[in-house]
PDB file of C-alpha atoms in Angstrom:
ATOM      1  CA  MET R   1      -0.864   9.971 -18.391  1.00 61.00           C
ATOM      2  CA  LEU R   2      -2.697  10.046 -15.350  1.00 66.00           C
ATOM      3  CA  SER R   3      -5.096  13.157 -16.148  1.00 60.00           C
ATOM      4  CA  SER R   4      -8.273  11.530 -17.317  1.00 63.00           C
ATOM      5  CA  HIS R   5     -11.050  11.462 -14.649  1.00 79.00           C
ATOM      6  CA  THR R   6     -13.012   8.777 -16.208  1.00 93.00           C
ATOM      7  CA  PRO R   7     -11.798   5.478 -17.200  1.00 97.00           C
ATOM      8  CA  SER R   8     -12.587   3.772 -20.311  1.00 97.00           C
ATOM      9  CA  ALA R   9     -14.961   1.077 -20.122  1.00 98.00           C
ATOM     10  CA  HIS R  10     -12.568  -1.190 -21.758  1.00 98.00           C
ATOM     11  CA  ALA R  11     -10.519  -0.736 -18.611  1.00 98.00           C
ATOM     12  CA  VAL R  12     -13.562  -1.239 -16.412  1.00 98.00           C
ATOM     13  CA  ASP R  13     -13.667  -4.690 -18.207  1.00 98.00           C
ATOM     14  CA  LEU R  14     -10.148  -5.273 -18.131  1.00 98.00           C
ATOM     15  CA  VAL R  15      -9.773  -4.885 -14.100  1.00 98.00           C
ATOM     16  CA  ARG R  16     -12.299  -6.804 -13.244  1.00 98.00           C
ATOM     17  CA  GLY R  17     -11.669  -9.840 -10.616  1.00 98.00           C
ATOM     18  CA  ALA R  18      -9.124  -7.427  -9.061  1.00 99.00           C
ATOM     19  CA  TYR R  19      -8.121  -6.178  -5.271  1.00 99.00           C
ATOM     20  CA  ASP R  20      -6.873  -2.688  -4.573  1.00 99.00           C
ATOM     21  CA  LEU R  21      -4.622  -3.662  -1.476  1.00 98.00           C
ATOM     22  CA  HIS R  22      -4.125  -0.319  -0.506  1.00 98.00           C
ATOM     23  CA  VAL R  23      -7.130   2.359   0.003  1.00 98.00           C
ATOM     24  CA  HIS R  24      -8.072   4.935   2.752  1.00 98.00           C
ATOM     25  CA  VAL R  25     -11.416   5.203   3.336  1.00 98.00           C
ATOM     26  CA  ALA R  26     -13.932   5.548   6.369  1.00 98.00           C
ATOM     27  CA  PRO R  27     -14.202   6.017   9.095  1.00 97.00           C
ATOM     28  CA  ASP R  28     -11.158   7.187  10.001  1.00 97.00           C
ATOM     29  CA  VAL R  29      -9.324   9.981  11.621  1.00 96.00           C
ATOM     30  CA  MET R  30      -9.100  12.072   9.009  1.00 94.00           C
ATOM     31  CA  PRO R  31     -11.981  12.992   6.256  1.00 96.00           C
ATOM     32  CA  ARG R  32     -12.289  10.490   3.682  1.00 98.00           C
ATOM     33  CA  ARG R  33     -14.013  10.399   0.385  1.00 97.00           C
ATOM     34  CA  ILE R  34     -16.106   7.442   0.899  1.00 98.00           C
ATOM     35  CA  THR R  35     -17.089   4.552   3.565  1.00 98.00           C
ATOM     36  CA  ASP R  36     -15.951   1.092   3.998  1.00 98.00           C
ATOM     37  CA  LEU R  37     -19.788  -0.181   3.462  1.00 98.00           C
ATOM     38  CA  GLU R  38     -20.356   2.352   0.589  1.00 98.00           C
ATOM     39  CA  LEU R  39     -16.923   1.049  -1.419  1.00 98.00           C
ATOM     40  CA  ALA R  40     -17.800  -2.384  -0.865  1.00 98.00           C
ATOM     41  CA  GLY R  41     -21.495  -2.236  -3.022  1.00 98.00           C
ATOM     42  CA  ARG R  42     -19.528  -0.061  -5.596  1.00 98.00           C
ATOM     43  CA  PHE R  43     -16.955  -2.921  -6.069  1.00 98.00           C
ATOM     44  CA  VAL R  44     -19.860  -5.249  -6.671  1.00 98.00           C
ATOM     45  CA  GLU R  45     -20.864  -3.279  -9.320  1.00 98.00           C
ATOM     46  CA  ARG R  46     -18.004  -2.973 -10.825  1.00 98.00           C
ATOM     47  CA  GLY R  47     -16.949  -6.538 -10.709  1.00 98.00           C
ATOM     48  CA  LEU R  48     -14.186  -5.984  -8.515  1.00 98.00           C
ATOM     49  CA  ALA R  49     -13.076  -8.423  -5.901  1.00 98.00           C
ATOM     50  CA  GLY R  50     -12.256  -6.461  -2.781  1.00 98.00           C
ATOM     51  CA  PHE R  51      -9.980  -3.682  -1.268  1.00 99.00           C
ATOM     52  CA  GLY R  52      -7.637  -3.796   1.764  1.00 99.00           C
ATOM     53  CA  ILE R  53      -8.310  -1.230   4.424  1.00 98.00           C
ATOM     54  CA  LYS R  54      -5.473   0.864   5.292  1.00 98.00           C
ATOM     55  CA  SER R  55      -5.084   3.080   8.143  1.00 98.00           C
ATOM     56  CA  HIS R  56      -2.029   4.885   9.584  1.00 98.00           C
ATOM     57  CA  TYR R  57      -3.430   4.625  13.146  1.00 97.00           C
ATOM     58  CA  ALA R  58      -5.633   1.848  14.002  1.00 97.00           C
ATOM     59  CA  PRO R  59      -6.309  -1.789  12.933  1.00 98.00           C
ATOM     60  CA  THR R  60      -8.590  -2.532  10.611  1.00 98.00           C
ATOM     61  CA  ALA R  61      -9.987  -6.248  10.813  1.00 98.00           C
ATOM     62  CA  GLU R  62     -12.887  -5.703  12.574  1.00 98.00           C
ATOM     63  CA  ARG R  63     -13.723  -3.333   9.919  1.00 98.00           C
ATOM     64  CA  ALA R  64     -13.329  -5.667   7.396  1.00 98.00           C
ATOM     65  CA  ALA R  65     -15.467  -8.267   9.163  1.00 98.00           C
ATOM     66  CA  LEU R  66     -18.333  -5.782   9.023  1.00 98.00           C
ATOM     67  CA  VAL R  67     -18.044  -5.246   5.745  1.00 98.00           C
ATOM     68  CA  ASN R  68     -17.861  -9.012   4.469  1.00 98.00           C
ATOM     69  CA  ALA R  69     -20.854  -9.868   6.516  1.00 98.00           C
ATOM     70  CA  SER R  70     -22.612  -6.803   4.905  1.00 98.00           C
ATOM     71  CA  VAL R  71     -21.523  -7.333   1.313  1.00 98.00           C
ATOM     72  CA  PRO R  72     -20.953 -10.796   1.030  1.00 92.00           C
ATOM     73  CA  ARG R  73     -19.877 -10.479  -2.452  1.00 96.00           C
ATOM     74  CA  VAL R  74     -16.807  -8.953  -1.849  1.00 98.00           C
ATOM     75  CA  ASN R  75     -13.667  -9.586  -0.006  1.00 98.00           C
ATOM     76  CA  ALA R  76     -12.476  -6.763   2.112  1.00 98.00           C
ATOM     77  CA  LEU R  77      -9.451  -7.234   3.923  1.00 98.00           C
ATOM     78  CA  GLY R  78      -7.730  -6.073   7.409  1.00 98.00           C
ATOM     79  CA  ALA R  79      -4.886  -4.640   8.277  1.00 98.00           C
ATOM     80  CA  MET R  80      -2.652  -3.758  10.893  1.00 98.00           C
ATOM     81  CA  PRO R  81      -0.237  -0.662  11.026  1.00 98.00           C
ATOM     82  CA  LEU R  82       2.621  -0.641  13.118  1.00 98.00           C
ATOM     83  CA  ASN R  83       2.514   3.111  14.046  1.00 98.00           C
ATOM     84  CA  ALA R  84       3.547   4.134  17.815  1.00 97.00           C
ATOM     85  CA  ALA R  85      -0.117   4.085  17.749  1.00 96.00           C
ATOM     86  CA  VAL R  86      -0.390   0.594  18.142  1.00 97.00           C
ATOM     87  CA  GLY R  87       2.843   0.060  20.163  1.00 97.00           C
ATOM     88  CA  GLY R  88       5.173   0.012  16.682  1.00 98.00           C
ATOM     89  CA  LEU R  89       7.121  -2.950  16.572  1.00 98.00           C
ATOM     90  CA  ASN R  90       4.046  -5.338  18.568  1.00 98.00           C
ATOM     91  CA  PRO R  91       4.342  -8.962  18.186  1.00 98.00           C
ATOM     92  CA  LEU R  92       1.257  -9.441  19.979  1.00 98.00           C
ATOM     93  CA  ALA R  93      -1.061  -6.734  18.262  1.00 98.00           C
ATOM     94  CA  VAL R  94      -0.208  -8.534  14.936  1.00 98.00           C
ATOM     95  CA  GLU R  95      -0.978 -11.832  16.163  1.00 98.00           C
ATOM     96  CA  ILE R  96      -4.603 -10.329  17.595  1.00 98.00           C
ATOM     97  CA  ALA R  97      -5.135  -8.761  14.178  1.00 98.00           C
ATOM     98  CA  ALA R  98      -4.130 -12.532  12.603  1.00 98.00           C
ATOM     99  CA  ARG R  99      -6.338 -13.908  14.927  1.00 98.00           C
ATOM    100  CA  GLN R 100      -9.299 -11.348  13.808  1.00 98.00           C
ATOM    101  CA  GLY R 101      -8.799 -12.394  10.127  1.00 98.00           C
ATOM    102  CA  ALA R 102      -6.717  -9.576   8.910  1.00 98.00           C
ATOM    103  CA  ALA R 103      -4.570  -9.912   5.748  1.00 98.00           C
ATOM    104  CA  ILE R 104      -1.588  -7.167   5.898  1.00 99.00           C
ATOM    105  CA  VAL R 105       0.895  -5.762   7.901  1.00 99.00           C
ATOM    106  CA  TRP R 106       2.227  -2.790   7.321  1.00 98.00           C
ATOM    107  CA  LEU R 107       5.713  -1.698   9.099  1.00 98.00           C
ATOM    108  CA  PRO R 108       6.054   1.775  10.259  1.00 98.00           C
ATOM    109  CA  THR R 109       4.342   4.652   7.985  1.00 98.00           C
ATOM    110  CA  VAL R 110       4.051   7.844   9.894  1.00 97.00           C
ATOM    111  CA  ASP R 111       6.080   6.975  12.614  1.00 97.00           C
ATOM    112  CA  SER R 112       8.950   5.594  10.977  1.00 98.00           C
ATOM    113  CA  VAL R 113      12.687   6.970  11.370  1.00 97.00           C
ATOM    114  CA  ASN R 114      12.915   7.378   7.601  1.00 97.00           C
ATOM    115  CA  GLN R 115       9.494   9.270   7.906  1.00 95.00           C
ATOM    116  CA  ARG R 116      10.785  11.577  10.466  1.00 93.00           C
ATOM    117  CA  ILE R 117      14.075  12.215   8.709  1.00 94.00           C
ATOM    118  CA  ALA R 118      12.211  13.191   5.603  1.00 92.00           C
ATOM    119  CA  ALA R 119       9.747  15.313   7.156  1.00 83.00           C
ATOM    120  CA  GLY R 120       7.348  16.949   4.797  1.00 79.00           C
ATOM    121  CA  ALA R 121       9.641  17.666   2.404  1.00 84.00           C
ATOM    122  CA  MET R 122       7.520  17.040  -1.213  1.00 91.00           C
ATOM    123  CA  PRO R 123       8.409  18.106  -5.195  1.00 92.00           C
ATOM    124  CA  ALA R 124       7.529  21.668  -6.112  1.00 91.00           C
ATOM    125  CA  GLY R 125       3.296  21.062  -6.776  1.00 90.00           C
ATOM    126  CA  ALA R 126       3.090  17.848  -5.382  1.00 94.00           C
ATOM    127  CA  THR R 127      -0.597  17.694  -2.976  1.00 94.00           C
ATOM    128  CA  PRO R 128       0.972  16.741   0.261  1.00 92.00           C
ATOM    129  CA  PRO R 129      -0.848  13.513   2.003  1.00 93.00           C
ATOM    130  CA  LEU R 130      -3.610  13.893   4.583  1.00 93.00           C
ATOM    131  CA  TRP R 131      -1.854  12.771   7.275  1.00 94.00           C
ATOM    132  CA  MET R 132       1.024  15.434   7.182  1.00 92.00           C
ATOM    133  CA  ALA R 133      -1.600  17.727   8.905  1.00 93.00           C
ATOM    134  CA  LEU R 134      -2.634  15.138  11.776  1.00 93.00           C
ATOM    135  CA  GLN R 135       1.270  14.571  12.380  1.00 93.00           C
ATOM    136  CA  ASP R 136       1.990  18.254  12.989  1.00 92.00           C
ATOM    137  CA  ASP R 137      -1.374  18.727  14.907  1.00 94.00           C
ATOM    138  CA  LEU R 138      -0.193  15.974  17.193  1.00 93.00           C
ATOM    139  CA  ARG R 139       3.484  16.905  17.264  1.00 93.00           C
ATOM    140  CA  ALA R 140       2.158  20.762  18.680  1.00 95.00           C
ATOM    141  CA  ARG R 141       0.103  19.365  20.923  1.00 95.00           C
ATOM    142  CA  GLY R 142       3.362  17.486  22.441  1.00 95.00           C
ATOM    143  CA  MET R 143       1.557  13.962  21.878  1.00 93.00           C
ATOM    144  CA  GLU R 144       4.186  12.749  18.635  1.00 87.00           C
ATOM    145  CA  ALA R 145       5.607   9.678  19.862  1.00 90.00           C
ATOM    146  CA  GLY R 146       9.023   8.268  19.229  1.00 93.00           C
ATOM    147  CA  ALA R 147      10.146   7.109  15.794  1.00 97.00           C
ATOM    148  CA  VAL R 148       9.693   3.415  15.361  1.00 98.00           C
ATOM    149  CA  GLU R 149      12.862   1.785  14.458  1.00 98.00           C
ATOM    150  CA  VAL R 150      13.230  -1.278  12.596  1.00 98.00           C
ATOM    151  CA  VAL R 151      17.235  -1.880  12.102  1.00 98.00           C
ATOM    152  CA  ASP R 152      19.913  -1.084  14.433  1.00 98.00           C
ATOM    153  CA  GLU R 153      22.729   1.268  14.762  1.00 96.00           C
ATOM    154  CA  ASP R 154      24.561  -1.178  12.555  1.00 98.00           C
ATOM    155  CA  GLY R 155      21.782  -1.703  10.129  1.00 98.00           C
ATOM    156  CA  ARG R 156      20.622  -4.943  10.985  1.00 98.00           C
ATOM    157  CA  PRO R 157      16.993  -5.948  11.951  1.00 98.00           C
ATOM    158  CA  LEU R 158      16.060  -5.535  15.550  1.00 98.00           C
ATOM    159  CA  SER R 159      15.010  -8.618  17.326  1.00 98.00           C
ATOM    160  CA  ALA R 160      11.194  -6.878  17.665  1.00 98.00           C
ATOM    161  CA  THR R 161      11.476  -6.897  13.724  1.00 98.00           C
ATOM    162  CA  ILE R 162      12.355 -10.197  13.530  1.00 98.00           C
ATOM    163  CA  ASP R 163       9.468 -11.290  16.296  1.00 98.00           C
ATOM    164  CA  VAL R 164       6.912  -9.727  13.638  1.00 98.00           C
ATOM    165  CA  LEU R 165       8.377 -11.339  10.933  1.00 99.00           C
ATOM    166  CA  LYS R 166       7.759 -14.522  12.324  1.00 98.00           C
ATOM    167  CA  VAL R 167       4.021 -13.653  13.731  1.00 98.00           C
ATOM    168  CA  ILE R 168       3.495 -12.587  10.095  1.00 99.00           C
ATOM    169  CA  ALA R 169       5.130 -15.684   8.392  1.00 98.00           C
ATOM    170  CA  GLU R 170       2.949 -18.216  11.039  1.00 98.00           C
ATOM    171  CA  HIS R 171       0.010 -16.711   9.546  1.00 98.00           C
ATOM    172  CA  ASP R 172       0.707 -16.319   5.890  1.00 98.00           C
ATOM    173  CA  LEU R 173       0.456 -12.452   5.845  1.00 98.00           C
ATOM    174  CA  ILE R 174       1.170 -10.420   3.620  1.00 99.00           C
ATOM    175  CA  LEU R 175       4.111  -7.819   4.372  1.00 99.00           C
ATOM    176  CA  ALA R 176       3.867  -4.220   3.099  1.00 99.00           C
ATOM    177  CA  THR R 177       7.068  -2.197   3.677  1.00 98.00           C
ATOM    178  CA  GLY R 178       5.703   1.036   4.652  1.00 98.00           C
ATOM    179  CA  HIS R 179       7.405   4.286   4.678  1.00 98.00           C
ATOM    180  CA  LEU R 180      11.085   2.449   5.780  1.00 98.00           C
ATOM    181  CA  GLY R 181      13.867   3.764   3.792  1.00 98.00           C
ATOM    182  CA  ALA R 182      15.865   2.121   0.768  1.00 98.00           C
ATOM    183  CA  ALA R 183      18.193   0.636   3.214  1.00 98.00           C
ATOM    184  CA  GLU R 184      15.821  -0.871   5.790  1.00 98.00           C
ATOM    185  CA  ILE R 185      13.954  -1.959   2.895  1.00 98.00           C
ATOM    186  CA  ARG R 186      16.471  -4.265   1.762  1.00 98.00           C
ATOM    187  CA  THR R 187      17.375  -5.523   5.232  1.00 98.00           C
ATOM    188  CA  VAL R 188      13.958  -5.835   6.193  1.00 98.00           C
ATOM    189  CA  THR R 189      12.913  -7.906   2.830  1.00 98.00           C
ATOM    190  CA  ALA R 190      15.598  -9.821   2.847  1.00 98.00           C
ATOM    191  CA  ALA R 191      15.345 -10.766   6.770  1.00 98.00           C
ATOM    192  CA  ALA R 192      11.337 -11.441   5.981  1.00 98.00           C
ATOM    193  CA  PHE R 193      12.062 -14.208   3.254  1.00 98.00           C
ATOM    194  CA  GLU R 194      14.530 -15.815   5.550  1.00 98.00           C
ATOM    195  CA  ALA R 195      12.127 -15.897   8.427  1.00 98.00           C
ATOM    196  CA  GLY R 196       9.320 -17.622   6.014  1.00 98.00           C
ATOM    197  CA  VAL R 197       7.307 -14.458   4.910  1.00 98.00           C
ATOM    198  CA  ARG R 198       5.888 -15.474   1.765  1.00 98.00           C
ATOM    199  CA  LYS R 199       4.364 -12.100   0.573  1.00 98.00           C
ATOM    200  CA  VAL R 200       6.639  -8.805   0.399  1.00 98.00           C
ATOM    201  CA  VAL R 201       4.932  -5.568  -1.025  1.00 99.00           C
ATOM    202  CA  VAL R 202       7.517  -2.696  -1.393  1.00 98.00           C
ATOM    203  CA  THR R 203       5.270   0.543  -0.259  1.00 98.00           C
ATOM    204  CA  HIS R 204       5.018   2.921  -3.449  1.00 98.00           C
ATOM    205  CA  PRO R 205       8.628   3.143  -4.262  1.00 98.00           C
ATOM    206  CA  GLU R 206       8.311   5.790  -6.520  1.00 97.00           C
ATOM    207  CA  PHE R 207       6.587   8.115  -3.422  1.00 96.00           C
ATOM    208  CA  PRO R 208       9.308  11.127  -2.591  1.00 96.00           C
ATOM    209  CA  HIS R 209       9.987   9.581   1.013  1.00 95.00           C
ATOM    210  CA  GLN R 210      10.839   6.050  -0.776  1.00 96.00           C
ATOM    211  CA  ASN R 211      12.098   7.141  -3.732  1.00 96.00           C
ATOM    212  CA  LEU R 212      13.993   4.022  -4.543  1.00 98.00           C
ATOM    213  CA  SER R 213      16.576   3.854  -7.033  1.00 97.00           C
ATOM    214  CA  VAL R 214      15.850   1.144 -10.519  1.00 97.00           C
ATOM    215  CA  ALA R 215      18.822  -0.671  -8.799  1.00 98.00           C
ATOM    216  CA  ASP R 216      17.178  -1.140  -5.857  1.00 98.00           C
ATOM    217  CA  GLN R 217      14.135  -2.222  -7.079  1.00 98.00           C
ATOM    218  CA  ILE R 218      15.840  -4.767  -9.484  1.00 98.00           C
ATOM    219  CA  VAL R 219      17.330  -6.192  -6.067  1.00 98.00           C
ATOM    220  CA  LEU R 220      14.055  -6.352  -4.116  1.00 98.00           C
ATOM    221  CA  ALA R 221      12.300  -7.775  -7.392  1.00 98.00           C
ATOM    222  CA  ASP R 222      14.843 -10.797  -7.551  1.00 98.00           C
ATOM    223  CA  MET R 223      14.372 -11.613  -3.750  1.00 98.00           C
ATOM    224  CA  GLY R 224      10.553 -12.151  -4.766  1.00 98.00           C
ATOM    225  CA  ALA R 225       8.693  -9.244  -3.723  1.00 98.00           C
ATOM    226  CA  TYR R 226       6.205  -7.226  -5.109  1.00 98.00           C
ATOM    227  CA  LEU R 227       6.988  -3.459  -6.163  1.00 98.00           C
ATOM    228  CA  GLU R 228       3.351  -1.341  -5.392  1.00 98.00           C
ATOM    229  CA  ARG R 229       2.524   1.112  -8.099  1.00 98.00           C
ATOM    230  CA  CYS R 230      -0.117   3.405  -6.756  1.00 98.00           C
ATOM    231  CA  PHE R 231      -1.945   5.815  -8.541  1.00 98.00           C
ATOM    232  CA  THR R 232      -2.257   8.747  -6.222  1.00 97.00           C
ATOM    233  CA  THR R 233       1.575   9.192  -6.294  1.00 97.00           C
ATOM    234  CA  PRO R 234       1.964  10.253  -9.756  1.00 97.00           C
ATOM    235  CA  TYR R 235      -1.542  11.378  -9.848  1.00 96.00           C
ATOM    236  CA  THR R 236      -1.027  13.822  -7.343  1.00 95.00           C
ATOM    237  CA  GLY R 237       2.577  15.056  -8.855  1.00 95.00           C
ATOM    238  CA  LYS R 238       5.006  13.590  -6.065  1.00 96.00           C
ATOM    239  CA  VAL R 239       6.385  11.655  -9.176  1.00 96.00           C
ATOM    240  CA  ASP R 240       6.212  11.762 -13.007  1.00 96.00           C
ATOM    241  CA  TRP R 241       4.467   9.371 -14.339  1.00 97.00           C
ATOM    242  CA  SER R 242       7.254   8.722 -17.385  1.00 97.00           C
ATOM    243  CA  ARG R 243       9.407   7.690 -14.386  1.00 97.00           C
ATOM    244  CA  MET R 244       6.931   5.173 -12.737  1.00 98.00           C
ATOM    245  CA  VAL R 245       6.245   3.640 -16.858  1.00 98.00           C
ATOM    246  CA  ASP R 246      10.453   3.257 -17.052  1.00 98.00           C
ATOM    247  CA  ASN R 247      10.573   1.813 -13.525  1.00 98.00           C
ATOM    248  CA  ILE R 248       7.837  -0.816 -14.580  1.00 98.00           C
ATOM    249  CA  ARG R 249      10.065  -1.637 -17.759  1.00 97.00           C
ATOM    250  CA  GLN R 250      13.065  -2.066 -16.158  1.00 97.00           C
ATOM    251  CA  THR R 251      12.033  -4.008 -12.984  1.00 97.00           C
ATOM    252  CA  GLY R 252       9.377  -6.145 -15.178  1.00 94.00           C
ATOM    253  CA  ILE R 253       5.566  -5.528 -14.769  1.00 93.00           C
ATOM    254  CA  GLY R 254       5.632  -9.306 -13.632  1.00 95.00           C
ATOM    255  CA  ARG R 255       6.831  -8.185 -10.182  1.00 97.00           C
ATOM    256  CA  SER R 256       4.402  -4.927 -10.212  1.00 98.00           C
ATOM    257  CA  LEU R 257       1.865  -4.837  -7.940  1.00 98.00           C
ATOM    258  CA  VAL R 258      -0.759  -2.066  -9.091  1.00 98.00           C
ATOM    259  CA  SER R 259      -3.052  -0.185  -6.098  1.00 98.00           C
ATOM    260  CA  THR R 260      -4.698   3.037  -5.693  1.00 98.00           C
ATOM    261  CA  ASP R 261      -3.791   4.505  -2.614  1.00 98.00           C
ATOM    262  CA  LEU R 262      -7.381   6.335  -2.799  1.00 98.00           C
ATOM    263  CA  GLY R 263      -9.725   7.754  -0.708  1.00 98.00           C
ATOM    264  CA  GLN R 264      -9.089  11.317   0.005  1.00 97.00           C
ATOM    265  CA  PRO R 265     -11.601  13.429  -0.611  1.00 97.00           C
ATOM    266  CA  ALA R 266     -10.044  15.562  -3.547  1.00 95.00           C
ATOM    267  CA  ASN R 267      -9.287  12.656  -5.411  1.00 96.00           C
ATOM    268  CA  PRO R 268     -11.131  10.535  -8.073  1.00 96.00           C
ATOM    269  CA  PRO R 269     -13.170   8.014  -6.689  1.00 98.00           C
ATOM    270  CA  VAL R 270     -11.606   4.839  -5.291  1.00 98.00           C
ATOM    271  CA  GLU R 271     -13.535   2.440  -7.865  1.00 98.00           C
ATOM    272  CA  ASP R 272     -11.948   4.110 -10.904  1.00 98.00           C
ATOM    273  CA  GLY R 273      -8.372   4.056  -9.879  1.00 98.00           C
ATOM    274  CA  LEU R 274      -7.418   0.735 -10.834  1.00 98.00           C
ATOM    275  CA  PRO R 275      -9.271   1.025 -14.293  1.00 98.00           C
ATOM    276  CA  LEU R 276      -7.385   4.679 -14.879  1.00 98.00           C
ATOM    277  CA  MET R 277      -3.629   2.741 -14.233  1.00 98.00           C
ATOM    278  CA  ALA R 278      -4.932   0.315 -16.948  1.00 98.00           C
ATOM    279  CA  ASP R 279      -5.797   3.066 -19.171  1.00 97.00           C
ATOM    280  CA  ALA R 280      -2.925   4.679 -18.171  1.00 97.00           C
ATOM    281  CA  LEU R 281      -0.577   1.612 -18.899  1.00 97.00           C
ATOM    282  CA  LEU R 282      -2.234   0.640 -22.069  1.00 97.00           C
ATOM    283  CA  ALA R 283      -1.101   3.966 -23.227  1.00 97.00           C
ATOM    284  CA  ALA R 284       2.228   3.680 -22.262  1.00 97.00           C
ATOM    285  CA  GLY R 285       2.424   0.800 -24.385  1.00 97.00           C
ATOM    286  CA  PHE R 286       2.031  -2.833 -22.325  1.00 97.00           C
ATOM    287  CA  THR R 287      -0.168  -5.156 -23.464  1.00 98.00           C
ATOM    288  CA  GLU R 288      -3.456  -6.397 -22.125  1.00 98.00           C
ATOM    289  CA  SER R 289      -1.980  -9.205 -20.736  1.00 98.00           C
ATOM    290  CA  GLU R 290       0.752  -7.612 -19.163  1.00 98.00           C
ATOM    291  CA  VAL R 291      -1.856  -4.607 -17.436  1.00 98.00           C
ATOM    292  CA  HIS R 292      -3.992  -7.669 -16.292  1.00 98.00           C
ATOM    293  CA  GLN R 293      -1.436  -9.442 -14.591  1.00 98.00           C
ATOM    294  CA  ALA R 294      -0.364  -6.437 -13.082  1.00 98.00           C
ATOM    295  CA  ILE R 295      -3.594  -5.168 -11.640  1.00 98.00           C
ATOM    296  CA  VAL R 296      -5.617  -8.344 -10.936  1.00 98.00           C
ATOM    297  CA  GLY R 297      -3.105 -11.600 -11.513  1.00 98.00           C
ATOM    298  CA  ASN R 298      -0.990 -10.353  -8.959  1.00 98.00           C
ATOM    299  CA  SER R 299      -3.696  -8.991  -6.267  1.00 98.00           C
ATOM    300  CA  ARG R 300      -4.836 -12.069  -6.515  1.00 98.00           C
ATOM    301  CA  ARG R 301      -2.116 -14.349  -5.921  1.00 98.00           C
ATOM    302  CA  LEU R 302      -1.336 -12.204  -3.191  1.00 98.00           C
ATOM    303  CA  VAL R 303      -4.766 -12.752  -1.320  1.00 98.00           C
ATOM    304  CA  HIS R 304      -5.282 -16.137  -2.345  1.00 97.00           C
ATOM    305  CA  GLY R 305      -1.842 -17.502  -3.202  1.00 87.00           C
TER     306      GLY R 305
END
């Protein structure tokens, strides 16, 4: 269970060398628990390799470059979110981000068609994500842009989607599927590999607005995608921990990538997320070798492989 707020010393040691490829830290458009530079110092203290800086609204490659120049012993990774604020499926934005050193591209999240359909629906008792309040505010001000489509009415990838995938492949970036729905994820993942993308991460498949079935997850894992298991999804009550564990077992822990999605003021410290997941996975019966692969090995393979 993800109930403890303090990771064990054993877990802290087990996850040394890992990357957390999904964190939300300041400066951002909404409150965050810690800044990029402060987190870099804490990662160095813990022996963690680095982190991917995610914003739903702005590119982060320049922030990552500043972190890396200031704290040389950590590797911060910049990212590009393909939401309306950057022009949606904008291959030029991806090209510029890549030239600035970005490592990750997120397909639409807050502005995806699937997210707009889901609206704010959450399981009873779950803590809603902070971006929901911001989206509500933008909508109230008449500033909410249209949804960013990735497939056409027949479910085929749009030409803009293919153009973005080609840029991602050319620069060997990590593609994350964002808040797309199951059918979109299957289609885009297949198109990504066909376009030459080598590294695909299915963003938090247990999140209520993705809610991918085990069958879907197996299909995606068989394609070669990694399935991202985020700390905050069960911790904030969006999915039962036992279901995530069962999904990991059925898809194989070798295709799982553990990250945290942390940085919210009310949640645990970002640097505690990976070892807390390690403790929980060990308690669920996974071996040290399996846990090390999902947290350390797979994250390093995505960054360096």
